[in-house]
């Protein structure tokens, strides 16, 4: 039987830490923490992400201020908006929702955010600090994947693990976090991507597979070693006429891993809820830094 690694209990454990951090700041007289979210256009998945983020922020007494730009926004307009939001003294943390429609340059825009307010941990400084194992903010999704392993006592130390995907916002930070010389990490990491010659061969030794691709059904019995653990980060909206919304969310794992993998995170309900809780933890870190506290 494949163990289901549900995200809910992990998110709940984080929630109690979050409440404690929030209360400590309040006792020190810090103003309400504020997360500013900037997005382009109104389409899903942003609308879905934003709704979830707002719900979670409300739960922890975090104000969420959202700024939307039209689909036709220019780079100059975007950077001016990011700069204005970032310089607002009442804003503790800035989140630029991505991907951005081409030709907008995400990294140039997010470079306008000072590292302590870069709640998504995607600026050059944040990624550089992570590479040096002196992390500031770390992308919430990467922390979420490791929090799941910690919660379910999946030992990564020295273990062969694979990260599928090498995006600067998900795969690379996750691989760096797994490589870090510290408890809960210390893994032996292989990174695979779209140019990897044989995905199956690159996974042969993998004890834990972190899939960050966004390709439903990519992982199945044909390429996943028997009894591997799969942390499915992938999240894709696919048509489903049986749902009132007409769509559903799917991960990278195929249903045939059931009964084959030792453990698997469900999609939805696995990495997603933990990522939102980690994002709120990152907001409270930025809040603490902004008021001279320890994060
Ligand atoms: P992305 O920028 O599109 O990157 C996808 C990565 O997958 C790329 O590095 C790509 O390789 C690689 N790839 C494509 N086909 C592959 C294949 N056949 N085998 C191995 N690797 C392959 O996406 P992203 O922003 O990193 O996000 C990845 C997924 O995570 C998406 O589904 C996203 O929705 C999801 N996500 C989930 C959460 C959550 O909370 N659960 C949070 C953030 C993101 P190349 O570099 O060679 O193109």
mmCIF file of C-alpha atoms and ligand atoms in Angstrom:
data_model
loop_
_atom_site.group_PDB
_atom_site.id
_atom_site.type_symbol
_atom_site.label_atom_id
_atom_site.label_comp_id
_atom_site.label_asym_id
_atom_site.label_seq_id
_atom_site.Cartn_x
_atom_site.Cartn_y
_atom_site.Cartn_z
ATOM 1 C CA UNK A 1 0.000 0.000 0.000
ATOM 2 C CA UNK A 2 1.249 3.432 -0.906
ATOM 3 C CA UNK A 3 1.309 5.893 2.004
ATOM 4 C CA UNK A 4 -0.469 9.175 1.280
ATOM 5 C CA UNK A 5 1.591 12.086 2.527
ATOM 6 C CA UNK A 6 -1.215 14.571 3.169
ATOM 7 C CA UNK A 7 -0.267 18.233 3.358
ATOM 8 C CA UNK A 8 -2.948 19.218 5.868
ATOM 9 C CA UNK A 9 -1.267 17.986 9.087
ATOM 10 C CA UNK A 10 2.024 19.554 7.996
ATOM 11 C CA UNK A 11 0.285 22.864 7.289
ATOM 12 C CA UNK A 12 -1.507 22.657 10.669
ATOM 13 C CA UNK A 13 1.805 22.131 12.499
ATOM 14 C CA UNK A 14 3.170 25.214 10.724
ATOM 15 C CA UNK A 15 -0.007 27.113 11.621
ATOM 16 C CA UNK A 16 0.635 26.777 15.339
ATOM 17 C CA UNK A 17 4.209 28.118 14.872
ATOM 18 C CA UNK A 18 2.761 30.936 12.794
ATOM 19 C CA UNK A 19 0.268 31.928 15.482
ATOM 20 C CA UNK A 20 3.065 32.015 18.039
ATOM 21 C CA UNK A 21 5.288 34.222 15.828
ATOM 22 C CA UNK A 22 2.327 36.516 15.154
ATOM 23 C CA UNK A 23 1.530 36.869 18.874
ATOM 24 C CA UNK A 24 5.160 37.578 19.770
ATOM 25 C CA UNK A 25 5.304 40.422 17.236
ATOM 26 C CA UNK A 26 2.012 41.799 18.465
ATOM 27 C CA UNK A 27 3.277 41.829 22.056
ATOM 28 C CA UNK A 28 6.230 43.927 20.843
ATOM 29 C CA UNK A 29 3.757 46.416 19.385
ATOM 30 C CA UNK A 30 4.587 45.787 15.712
ATOM 31 C CA UNK A 31 1.854 46.887 13.292
ATOM 32 C CA UNK A 32 -0.248 44.345 11.365
ATOM 33 C CA UNK A 33 2.002 42.401 8.957
ATOM 34 C CA UNK A 34 1.336 43.285 5.337
ATOM 35 C CA UNK A 35 1.936 41.176 2.236
ATOM 36 C CA UNK A 36 1.696 42.997 -1.093
ATOM 37 C CA UNK A 37 0.937 40.800 -4.067
ATOM 38 C CA UNK A 38 1.439 42.005 -7.642
ATOM 39 C CA UNK A 39 0.013 40.120 -10.599
ATOM 40 C CA UNK A 40 -0.580 40.572 -14.298
ATOM 41 C CA UNK A 41 -3.993 39.731 -15.757
ATOM 42 C CA UNK A 42 -6.927 38.060 -14.028
ATOM 43 C CA UNK A 43 -6.726 34.501 -15.346
ATOM 44 C CA UNK A 44 -6.390 31.307 -13.360
ATOM 45 C CA UNK A 45 -4.145 30.106 -11.788
ATOM 46 C CA UNK A 46 -3.396 33.548 -10.289
ATOM 47 C CA UNK A 47 -6.992 34.044 -9.235
ATOM 48 C CA UNK A 48 -6.928 30.656 -7.458
ATOM 49 C CA UNK A 49 -3.529 31.331 -5.823
ATOM 50 C CA UNK A 50 -4.595 34.781 -4.705
ATOM 51 C CA UNK A 51 -7.854 33.522 -3.220
ATOM 52 C CA UNK A 52 -5.963 30.865 -1.227
ATOM 53 C CA UNK A 53 -3.303 33.308 -0.127
ATOM 54 C CA UNK A 54 -5.947 35.791 1.008
ATOM 55 C CA UNK A 55 -7.813 33.145 3.004
ATOM 56 C CA UNK A 56 -4.630 31.981 4.691
ATOM 57 C CA UNK A 57 -3.428 35.548 5.368
ATOM 58 C CA UNK A 58 -6.755 36.378 7.058
ATOM 59 C CA UNK A 59 -6.400 33.314 9.299
ATOM 60 C CA UNK A 60 -3.148 34.679 10.713
ATOM 61 C CA UNK A 61 -4.018 38.355 10.902
ATOM 62 C CA UNK A 62 -1.874 39.266 7.900
ATOM 63 C CA UNK A 63 -3.133 42.023 5.595
ATOM 64 C CA UNK A 64 -2.943 41.113 1.910
ATOM 65 C CA UNK A 65 -2.845 44.017 -0.509
ATOM 66 C CA UNK A 66 -3.193 43.027 -4.120
ATOM 67 C CA UNK A 67 -2.221 45.089 -7.166
ATOM 68 C CA UNK A 68 -3.213 43.839 -10.594
ATOM 69 C CA UNK A 69 -1.792 45.151 -13.862
ATOM 70 C CA UNK A 70 -3.423 44.627 -17.256
ATOM 71 C CA UNK A 71 -2.199 41.998 -19.720
ATOM 72 C CA UNK A 72 -0.662 44.767 -21.815
ATOM 73 C CA UNK A 73 1.560 46.095 -18.995
ATOM 74 C CA UNK A 74 5.059 47.092 -20.084
ATOM 75 C CA UNK A 75 8.294 46.252 -18.279
ATOM 76 C CA UNK A 76 8.634 49.889 -17.272
ATOM 77 C CA UNK A 77 5.115 49.982 -15.842
ATOM 78 C CA UNK A 78 5.681 46.720 -13.975
ATOM 79 C CA UNK A 79 8.991 47.839 -12.468
ATOM 80 C CA UNK A 80 7.538 51.206 -11.476
ATOM 81 C CA UNK A 81 4.699 49.393 -9.690
ATOM 82 C CA UNK A 82 7.065 46.964 -7.943
ATOM 83 C CA UNK A 83 9.261 49.873 -6.841
ATOM 84 C CA UNK A 84 6.322 51.876 -5.456
ATOM 85 C CA UNK A 85 4.925 48.896 -3.556
ATOM 86 C CA UNK A 86 8.354 47.918 -2.229
ATOM 87 C CA UNK A 87 9.089 51.445 -0.956
ATOM 88 C CA UNK A 88 5.781 51.630 0.916
ATOM 89 C CA UNK A 89 6.787 51.596 4.588
ATOM 90 C CA UNK A 90 3.623 49.730 5.586
ATOM 91 C CA UNK A 91 4.479 46.782 3.299
ATOM 92 C CA UNK A 92 6.578 44.058 4.933
ATOM 93 C CA UNK A 93 6.759 41.545 2.091
ATOM 94 C CA UNK A 94 6.388 41.692 -1.693
ATOM 95 C CA UNK A 95 5.259 38.814 -3.886
ATOM 96 C CA UNK A 96 5.411 39.120 -7.666
ATOM 97 C CA UNK A 97 3.185 36.334 -9.005
ATOM 98 C CA UNK A 98 4.752 34.352 -11.852
ATOM 99 C CA UNK A 99 5.111 33.284 -14.619
ATOM 100 C CA UNK A 100 4.750 36.660 -16.323
ATOM 101 C CA UNK A 101 3.499 36.885 -19.888
ATOM 102 C CA UNK A 102 6.338 37.375 -22.394
ATOM 103 C CA UNK A 103 8.284 39.543 -23.003
ATOM 104 C CA UNK A 104 8.151 40.725 -19.354
ATOM 105 C CA UNK A 105 11.349 39.982 -17.437
ATOM 106 C CA UNK A 106 10.468 38.531 -14.027
ATOM 107 C CA UNK A 107 13.980 38.624 -12.566
ATOM 108 C CA UNK A 108 14.578 42.220 -13.568
ATOM 109 C CA UNK A 109 11.288 43.230 -11.906
ATOM 110 C CA UNK A 110 11.809 41.212 -8.738
ATOM 111 C CA UNK A 111 15.335 42.647 -8.521
ATOM 112 C CA UNK A 112 13.647 45.883 -7.387
ATOM 113 C CA UNK A 113 12.627 44.199 -4.133
ATOM 114 C CA UNK A 114 15.115 44.358 -1.246
ATOM 115 C CA UNK A 115 16.127 40.852 -0.079
ATOM 116 C CA UNK A 116 14.407 41.161 3.300
ATOM 117 C CA UNK A 117 11.069 41.906 1.600
ATOM 118 C CA UNK A 118 11.580 39.297 -1.155
ATOM 119 C CA UNK A 119 9.086 36.902 0.402
ATOM 120 C CA UNK A 120 9.353 34.406 -2.474
ATOM 121 C CA UNK A 121 13.153 34.149 -2.138
ATOM 122 C CA UNK A 122 13.698 34.594 -5.874
ATOM 123 C CA UNK A 123 15.937 37.652 -6.116
ATOM 124 C CA UNK A 124 19.596 37.167 -7.066
ATOM 125 C CA UNK A 125 20.641 37.885 -3.472
ATOM 126 C CA UNK A 126 18.187 35.385 -1.999
ATOM 127 C CA UNK A 127 19.241 32.598 -4.375
ATOM 128 C CA UNK A 128 22.932 33.480 -3.916
ATOM 129 C CA UNK A 129 22.586 33.376 -0.130
ATOM 130 C CA UNK A 130 20.872 29.994 -0.403
ATOM 131 C CA UNK A 131 23.717 28.696 -2.598
ATOM 132 C CA UNK A 132 26.170 29.810 0.101
ATOM 133 C CA UNK A 133 24.062 28.030 2.732
ATOM 134 C CA UNK A 134 23.376 31.375 4.444
ATOM 135 C CA UNK A 135 19.682 31.575 3.524
ATOM 136 C CA UNK A 136 17.546 34.694 3.848
ATOM 137 C CA UNK A 137 14.161 33.984 2.274
ATOM 138 C CA UNK A 138 13.796 30.611 0.525
ATOM 139 C CA UNK A 139 10.948 29.919 -1.950
ATOM 140 C CA UNK A 140 7.959 28.663 0.033
ATOM 141 C CA UNK A 141 7.469 25.659 -2.249
ATOM 142 C CA UNK A 142 11.031 24.425 -1.626
ATOM 143 C CA UNK A 143 10.646 24.769 2.135
ATOM 144 C CA UNK A 144 7.251 23.037 1.870
ATOM 145 C CA UNK A 145 8.722 19.986 0.127
ATOM 146 C CA UNK A 146 11.322 19.611 2.892
ATOM 147 C CA UNK A 147 8.757 20.260 5.639
ATOM 148 C CA UNK A 148 6.723 17.316 4.327
ATOM 149 C CA UNK A 149 9.790 15.063 4.515
ATOM 150 C CA UNK A 150 10.553 16.259 8.040
ATOM 151 C CA UNK A 151 6.959 15.766 9.204
ATOM 152 C CA UNK A 152 6.717 12.221 7.824
ATOM 153 C CA UNK A 153 10.231 11.370 9.057
ATOM 154 C CA UNK A 154 11.675 10.791 5.604
ATOM 155 C CA UNK A 155 15.409 10.835 6.150
ATOM 156 C CA UNK A 156 17.247 12.637 3.357
ATOM 157 C CA UNK A 157 20.717 12.693 4.868
ATOM 158 C CA UNK A 158 23.149 11.119 2.392
ATOM 159 C CA UNK A 159 20.239 9.589 0.462
ATOM 160 C CA UNK A 160 20.101 9.627 -3.333
ATOM 161 C CA UNK A 161 17.292 12.001 -4.273
ATOM 162 C CA UNK A 162 16.190 13.424 -7.616
ATOM 163 C CA UNK A 163 14.733 16.823 -8.434
ATOM 164 C CA UNK A 164 12.851 16.992 -11.731
ATOM 165 C CA UNK A 165 12.842 20.537 -13.071
ATOM 166 C CA UNK A 166 15.480 23.250 -12.950
ATOM 167 C CA UNK A 167 13.471 26.470 -12.953
ATOM 168 C CA UNK A 168 15.082 29.319 -11.011
ATOM 169 C CA UNK A 169 11.954 29.639 -8.885
ATOM 170 C CA UNK A 170 11.264 25.988 -7.969
ATOM 171 C CA UNK A 171 13.710 23.257 -9.101
ATOM 172 C CA UNK A 172 17.007 25.074 -8.522
ATOM 173 C CA UNK A 173 16.199 26.462 -5.036
ATOM 174 C CA UNK A 174 14.839 23.073 -4.003
ATOM 175 C CA UNK A 175 18.008 21.316 -5.205
ATOM 176 C CA UNK A 176 20.143 23.868 -3.307
ATOM 177 C CA UNK A 177 18.088 23.401 -0.157
ATOM 178 C CA UNK A 178 18.415 19.617 -0.380
ATOM 179 C CA UNK A 179 22.182 19.946 -0.835
ATOM 180 C CA UNK A 180 22.642 22.203 2.184
ATOM 181 C CA UNK A 181 24.982 20.928 4.872
ATOM 182 C CA UNK A 182 22.380 20.811 7.624
ATOM 183 C CA UNK A 183 19.945 18.565 9.460
ATOM 184 C CA UNK A 184 16.917 17.660 7.353
ATOM 185 C CA UNK A 185 18.927 18.031 4.121
ATOM 186 C CA UNK A 186 22.433 16.714 3.280
ATOM 187 C CA UNK A 187 20.978 14.751 0.361
ATOM 188 C CA UNK A 188 22.863 13.403 -2.656
ATOM 189 C CA UNK A 189 21.075 15.294 -5.430
ATOM 190 C CA UNK A 190 20.508 14.527 -9.117
ATOM 191 C CA UNK A 191 18.690 17.176 -11.157
ATOM 192 C CA UNK A 192 16.828 16.151 -14.329
ATOM 193 C CA UNK A 193 15.204 18.442 -16.909
ATOM 194 C CA UNK A 194 13.745 18.478 -20.395
ATOM 195 C CA UNK A 195 17.136 17.710 -21.978
ATOM 196 C CA UNK A 196 17.836 14.723 -19.726
ATOM 197 C CA UNK A 197 18.437 11.805 -22.083
ATOM 198 C CA UNK A 198 16.638 9.129 -20.091
ATOM 199 C CA UNK A 199 14.444 10.151 -17.185
ATOM 200 C CA UNK A 200 14.134 6.509 -16.074
ATOM 201 C CA UNK A 201 17.932 6.054 -15.974
ATOM 202 C CA UNK A 202 18.400 9.277 -14.013
ATOM 203 C CA UNK A 203 15.924 8.009 -11.396
ATOM 204 C CA UNK A 204 17.281 4.472 -11.042
ATOM 205 C CA UNK A 205 18.907 5.067 -7.630
ATOM 206 C CA UNK A 206 16.496 7.691 -6.343
ATOM 207 C CA UNK A 207 15.039 7.033 -2.931
ATOM 208 C CA UNK A 208 12.997 10.261 -2.962
ATOM 209 C CA UNK A 209 11.817 12.028 -6.140
ATOM 210 C CA UNK A 210 10.752 15.686 -6.048
ATOM 211 C CA UNK A 211 8.845 16.324 -9.245
ATOM 212 C CA UNK A 212 8.601 20.001 -10.225
ATOM 213 C CA UNK A 213 7.669 19.849 -13.904
ATOM 214 C CA UNK A 214 3.965 20.473 -14.494
ATOM 215 C CA UNK A 215 3.421 17.493 -16.801
ATOM 216 C CA UNK A 216 0.536 15.256 -15.647
ATOM 217 C CA UNK A 217 1.369 11.554 -15.831
ATOM 218 C CA UNK A 218 5.115 12.158 -16.375
ATOM 219 C CA UNK A 219 6.008 9.814 -13.508
ATOM 220 C CA UNK A 220 4.712 6.267 -13.508
ATOM 221 C CA UNK A 221 5.734 2.660 -12.995
ATOM 222 C CA UNK A 222 7.818 2.809 -16.184
ATOM 223 C CA UNK A 223 10.350 5.320 -14.785
ATOM 224 C CA UNK A 224 9.943 5.388 -10.988
ATOM 225 C CA UNK A 225 11.867 2.733 -9.038
ATOM 226 C CA UNK A 226 9.670 0.419 -6.956
ATOM 227 C CA UNK A 227 9.187 1.734 -3.397
ATOM 228 C CA UNK A 228 10.510 5.217 -4.143
ATOM 229 C CA UNK A 229 8.901 8.169 -2.352
ATOM 230 C CA UNK A 230 7.386 10.797 -4.641
ATOM 231 C CA UNK A 231 6.895 14.401 -3.532
ATOM 232 C CA UNK A 232 4.704 15.754 -6.305
ATOM 233 C CA UNK A 233 5.186 19.517 -6.639
ATOM 234 C CA UNK A 234 3.694 19.700 -10.137
ATOM 235 C CA UNK A 235 0.358 21.468 -10.412
ATOM 236 C CA UNK A 236 -1.489 21.659 -13.722
ATOM 237 C CA UNK A 237 -5.065 22.695 -14.469
ATOM 238 C CA UNK A 238 -6.679 20.152 -16.769
ATOM 239 C CA UNK A 239 -10.175 20.045 -18.310
ATOM 240 C CA UNK A 240 -12.698 17.867 -16.453
ATOM 241 C CA UNK A 241 -16.289 17.958 -17.637
ATOM 242 C CA UNK A 242 -17.471 16.101 -14.499
ATOM 243 C CA UNK A 243 -16.642 19.132 -12.319
ATOM 244 C CA UNK A 244 -18.862 22.207 -12.050
ATOM 245 C CA UNK A 245 -15.783 24.342 -12.707
ATOM 246 C CA UNK A 246 -14.929 22.266 -15.796
ATOM 247 C CA UNK A 247 -11.341 21.789 -14.586
ATOM 248 C CA UNK A 248 -9.320 19.953 -11.965
ATOM 249 C CA UNK A 249 -5.772 20.099 -10.660
ATOM 250 C CA UNK A 250 -3.288 17.344 -11.490
ATOM 251 C CA UNK A 251 0.243 16.605 -10.358
ATOM 252 C CA UNK A 252 3.099 14.974 -12.299
ATOM 253 C CA UNK A 253 2.449 11.497 -10.864
ATOM 254 C CA UNK A 254 0.320 9.035 -12.777
ATOM 255 C CA UNK A 255 -2.363 7.091 -10.834
ATOM 256 C CA UNK A 256 -0.437 3.875 -11.596
ATOM 257 C CA UNK A 257 2.079 4.803 -8.858
ATOM 258 C CA UNK A 258 -0.589 3.765 -6.366
ATOM 259 C CA UNK A 259 0.584 0.416 -4.985
ATOM 260 C CA UNK A 260 4.054 0.945 -6.537
ATOM 261 C CA UNK A 261 5.553 3.949 -4.750
ATOM 262 C CA UNK A 262 6.238 3.621 -1.036
ATOM 263 C CA UNK A 263 4.699 7.039 -0.418
ATOM 264 C CA UNK A 264 3.156 9.809 -2.485
ATOM 265 C CA UNK A 265 1.861 13.336 -1.914
ATOM 266 C CA UNK A 266 -1.659 13.735 -3.327
ATOM 267 C CA UNK A 267 -2.563 16.529 -5.757
ATOM 268 C CA UNK A 268 -4.468 18.504 -4.661
ATOM 269 C CA UNK A 269 -3.888 18.342 -0.898
ATOM 270 C CA UNK A 270 -0.167 17.563 -0.744
ATOM 271 C CA UNK A 271 2.515 20.184 -1.348
ATOM 272 C CA UNK A 272 0.018 22.999 -2.125
ATOM 273 C CA UNK A 273 -1.420 23.689 1.364
ATOM 274 C CA UNK A 274 2.042 23.460 2.927
ATOM 275 C CA UNK A 275 3.389 25.978 0.394
ATOM 276 C CA UNK A 276 0.734 28.540 1.335
ATOM 277 C CA UNK A 277 1.487 28.053 5.045
ATOM 278 C CA UNK A 278 5.227 28.424 4.339
ATOM 279 C CA UNK A 279 4.549 31.592 2.395
ATOM 280 C CA UNK A 280 2.824 33.038 5.465
ATOM 281 C CA UNK A 281 5.818 31.996 7.590
ATOM 282 C CA UNK A 282 8.045 33.869 5.124
ATOM 283 C CA UNK A 283 5.803 36.938 5.473
ATOM 284 C CA UNK A 284 6.266 36.861 9.242
ATOM 285 C CA UNK A 285 10.035 36.527 8.751
ATOM 286 C CA UNK A 286 10.055 39.680 6.616
ATOM 287 C CA UNK A 287 7.830 41.351 9.206
ATOM 288 C CA UNK A 288 10.325 40.528 11.960
ATOM 289 C CA UNK A 289 13.295 41.778 9.900
ATOM 290 C CA UNK A 290 11.434 44.982 9.110
ATOM 291 C CA UNK A 291 10.992 45.691 12.834
ATOM 292 C CA UNK A 292 14.459 44.777 13.973
ATOM 293 C CA UNK A 293 13.465 41.343 15.257
ATOM 294 C CA UNK A 294 14.904 37.895 14.744
ATOM 295 C CA UNK A 295 13.313 35.866 11.943
HETATM 296 P P1 LIG B 1 8.664 25.729 -15.274
HETATM 297 O O1 LIG B 1 9.355 27.026 -15.131
HETATM 298 O O2 LIG B 1 7.812 25.471 -16.464
HETATM 299 O O3 LIG B 1 9.780 24.591 -15.184
HETATM 300 C C1 LIG B 1 9.500 23.252 -15.479
HETATM 301 C C2 LIG B 1 10.782 22.470 -15.418
HETATM 302 O O4 LIG B 1 10.498 21.127 -15.790
HETATM 303 C C3 LIG B 1 11.865 22.967 -16.382
HETATM 304 O O5 LIG B 1 13.106 23.015 -15.719
HETATM 305 C C4 LIG B 1 11.883 21.915 -17.485
HETATM 306 O O6 LIG B 1 13.143 21.694 -18.079
HETATM 307 C C5 LIG B 1 11.484 20.678 -16.718
HETATM 308 N N1 LIG B 1 10.943 19.635 -17.582
HETATM 309 C C6 LIG B 1 10.090 19.761 -18.633
HETATM 310 N N2 LIG B 1 9.833 18.565 -19.185
HETATM 311 C C7 LIG B 1 10.528 17.662 -18.479
HETATM 312 C C8 LIG B 1 10.680 16.261 -18.561
HETATM 313 N N3 LIG B 1 10.055 15.537 -19.491
HETATM 314 N N4 LIG B 1 11.494 15.630 -17.665
HETATM 315 C C9 LIG B 1 12.134 16.348 -16.709
HETATM 316 N N5 LIG B 1 12.028 17.692 -16.576
HETATM 317 C C10 LIG B 1 11.242 18.335 -17.452
HETATM 318 O O7 LIG B 1 7.728 25.472 -14.019
HETATM 319 P P2 LIG B 1 7.968 25.903 -12.472
HETATM 320 O O8 LIG B 1 7.553 27.296 -12.263
HETATM 321 O O9 LIG B 1 9.300 25.458 -12.062
HETATM 322 O O10 LIG B 1 6.880 24.983 -11.764
HETATM 323 C C11 LIG B 1 6.948 23.566 -11.874
HETATM 324 C C12 LIG B 1 5.641 22.960 -11.432
HETATM 325 O O11 LIG B 1 5.473 23.216 -10.042
HETATM 326 C C13 LIG B 1 4.404 23.565 -12.113
HETATM 327 O O12 LIG B 1 3.453 22.551 -12.328
HETATM 328 C C14 LIG B 1 3.888 24.560 -11.089
HETATM 329 O O13 LIG B 1 2.496 24.799 -11.220
HETATM 330 C C15 LIG B 1 4.195 23.785 -9.825
HETATM 331 N N6 LIG B 1 4.243 24.585 -8.612
HETATM 332 C C16 LIG B 1 3.555 24.076 -7.562
HETATM 333 C C17 LIG B 1 3.557 24.742 -6.378
HETATM 334 C C18 LIG B 1 2.813 24.137 -5.216
HETATM 335 O O14 LIG B 1 2.596 24.811 -4.218
HETATM 336 N N7 LIG B 1 2.453 22.850 -5.312
HETATM 337 C C19 LIG B 1 4.239 25.957 -6.240
HETATM 338 C C20 LIG B 1 4.972 26.437 -7.324
HETATM 339 C C21 LIG B 1 4.962 25.734 -8.512
HETATM 340 P P3 LIG B 1 13.922 22.840 -18.914
HETATM 341 O O15 LIG B 1 14.519 23.741 -17.897
HETATM 342 O O16 LIG B 1 14.906 22.081 -19.686
HETATM 343 O O17 LIG B 1 12.885 23.523 -19.757
#
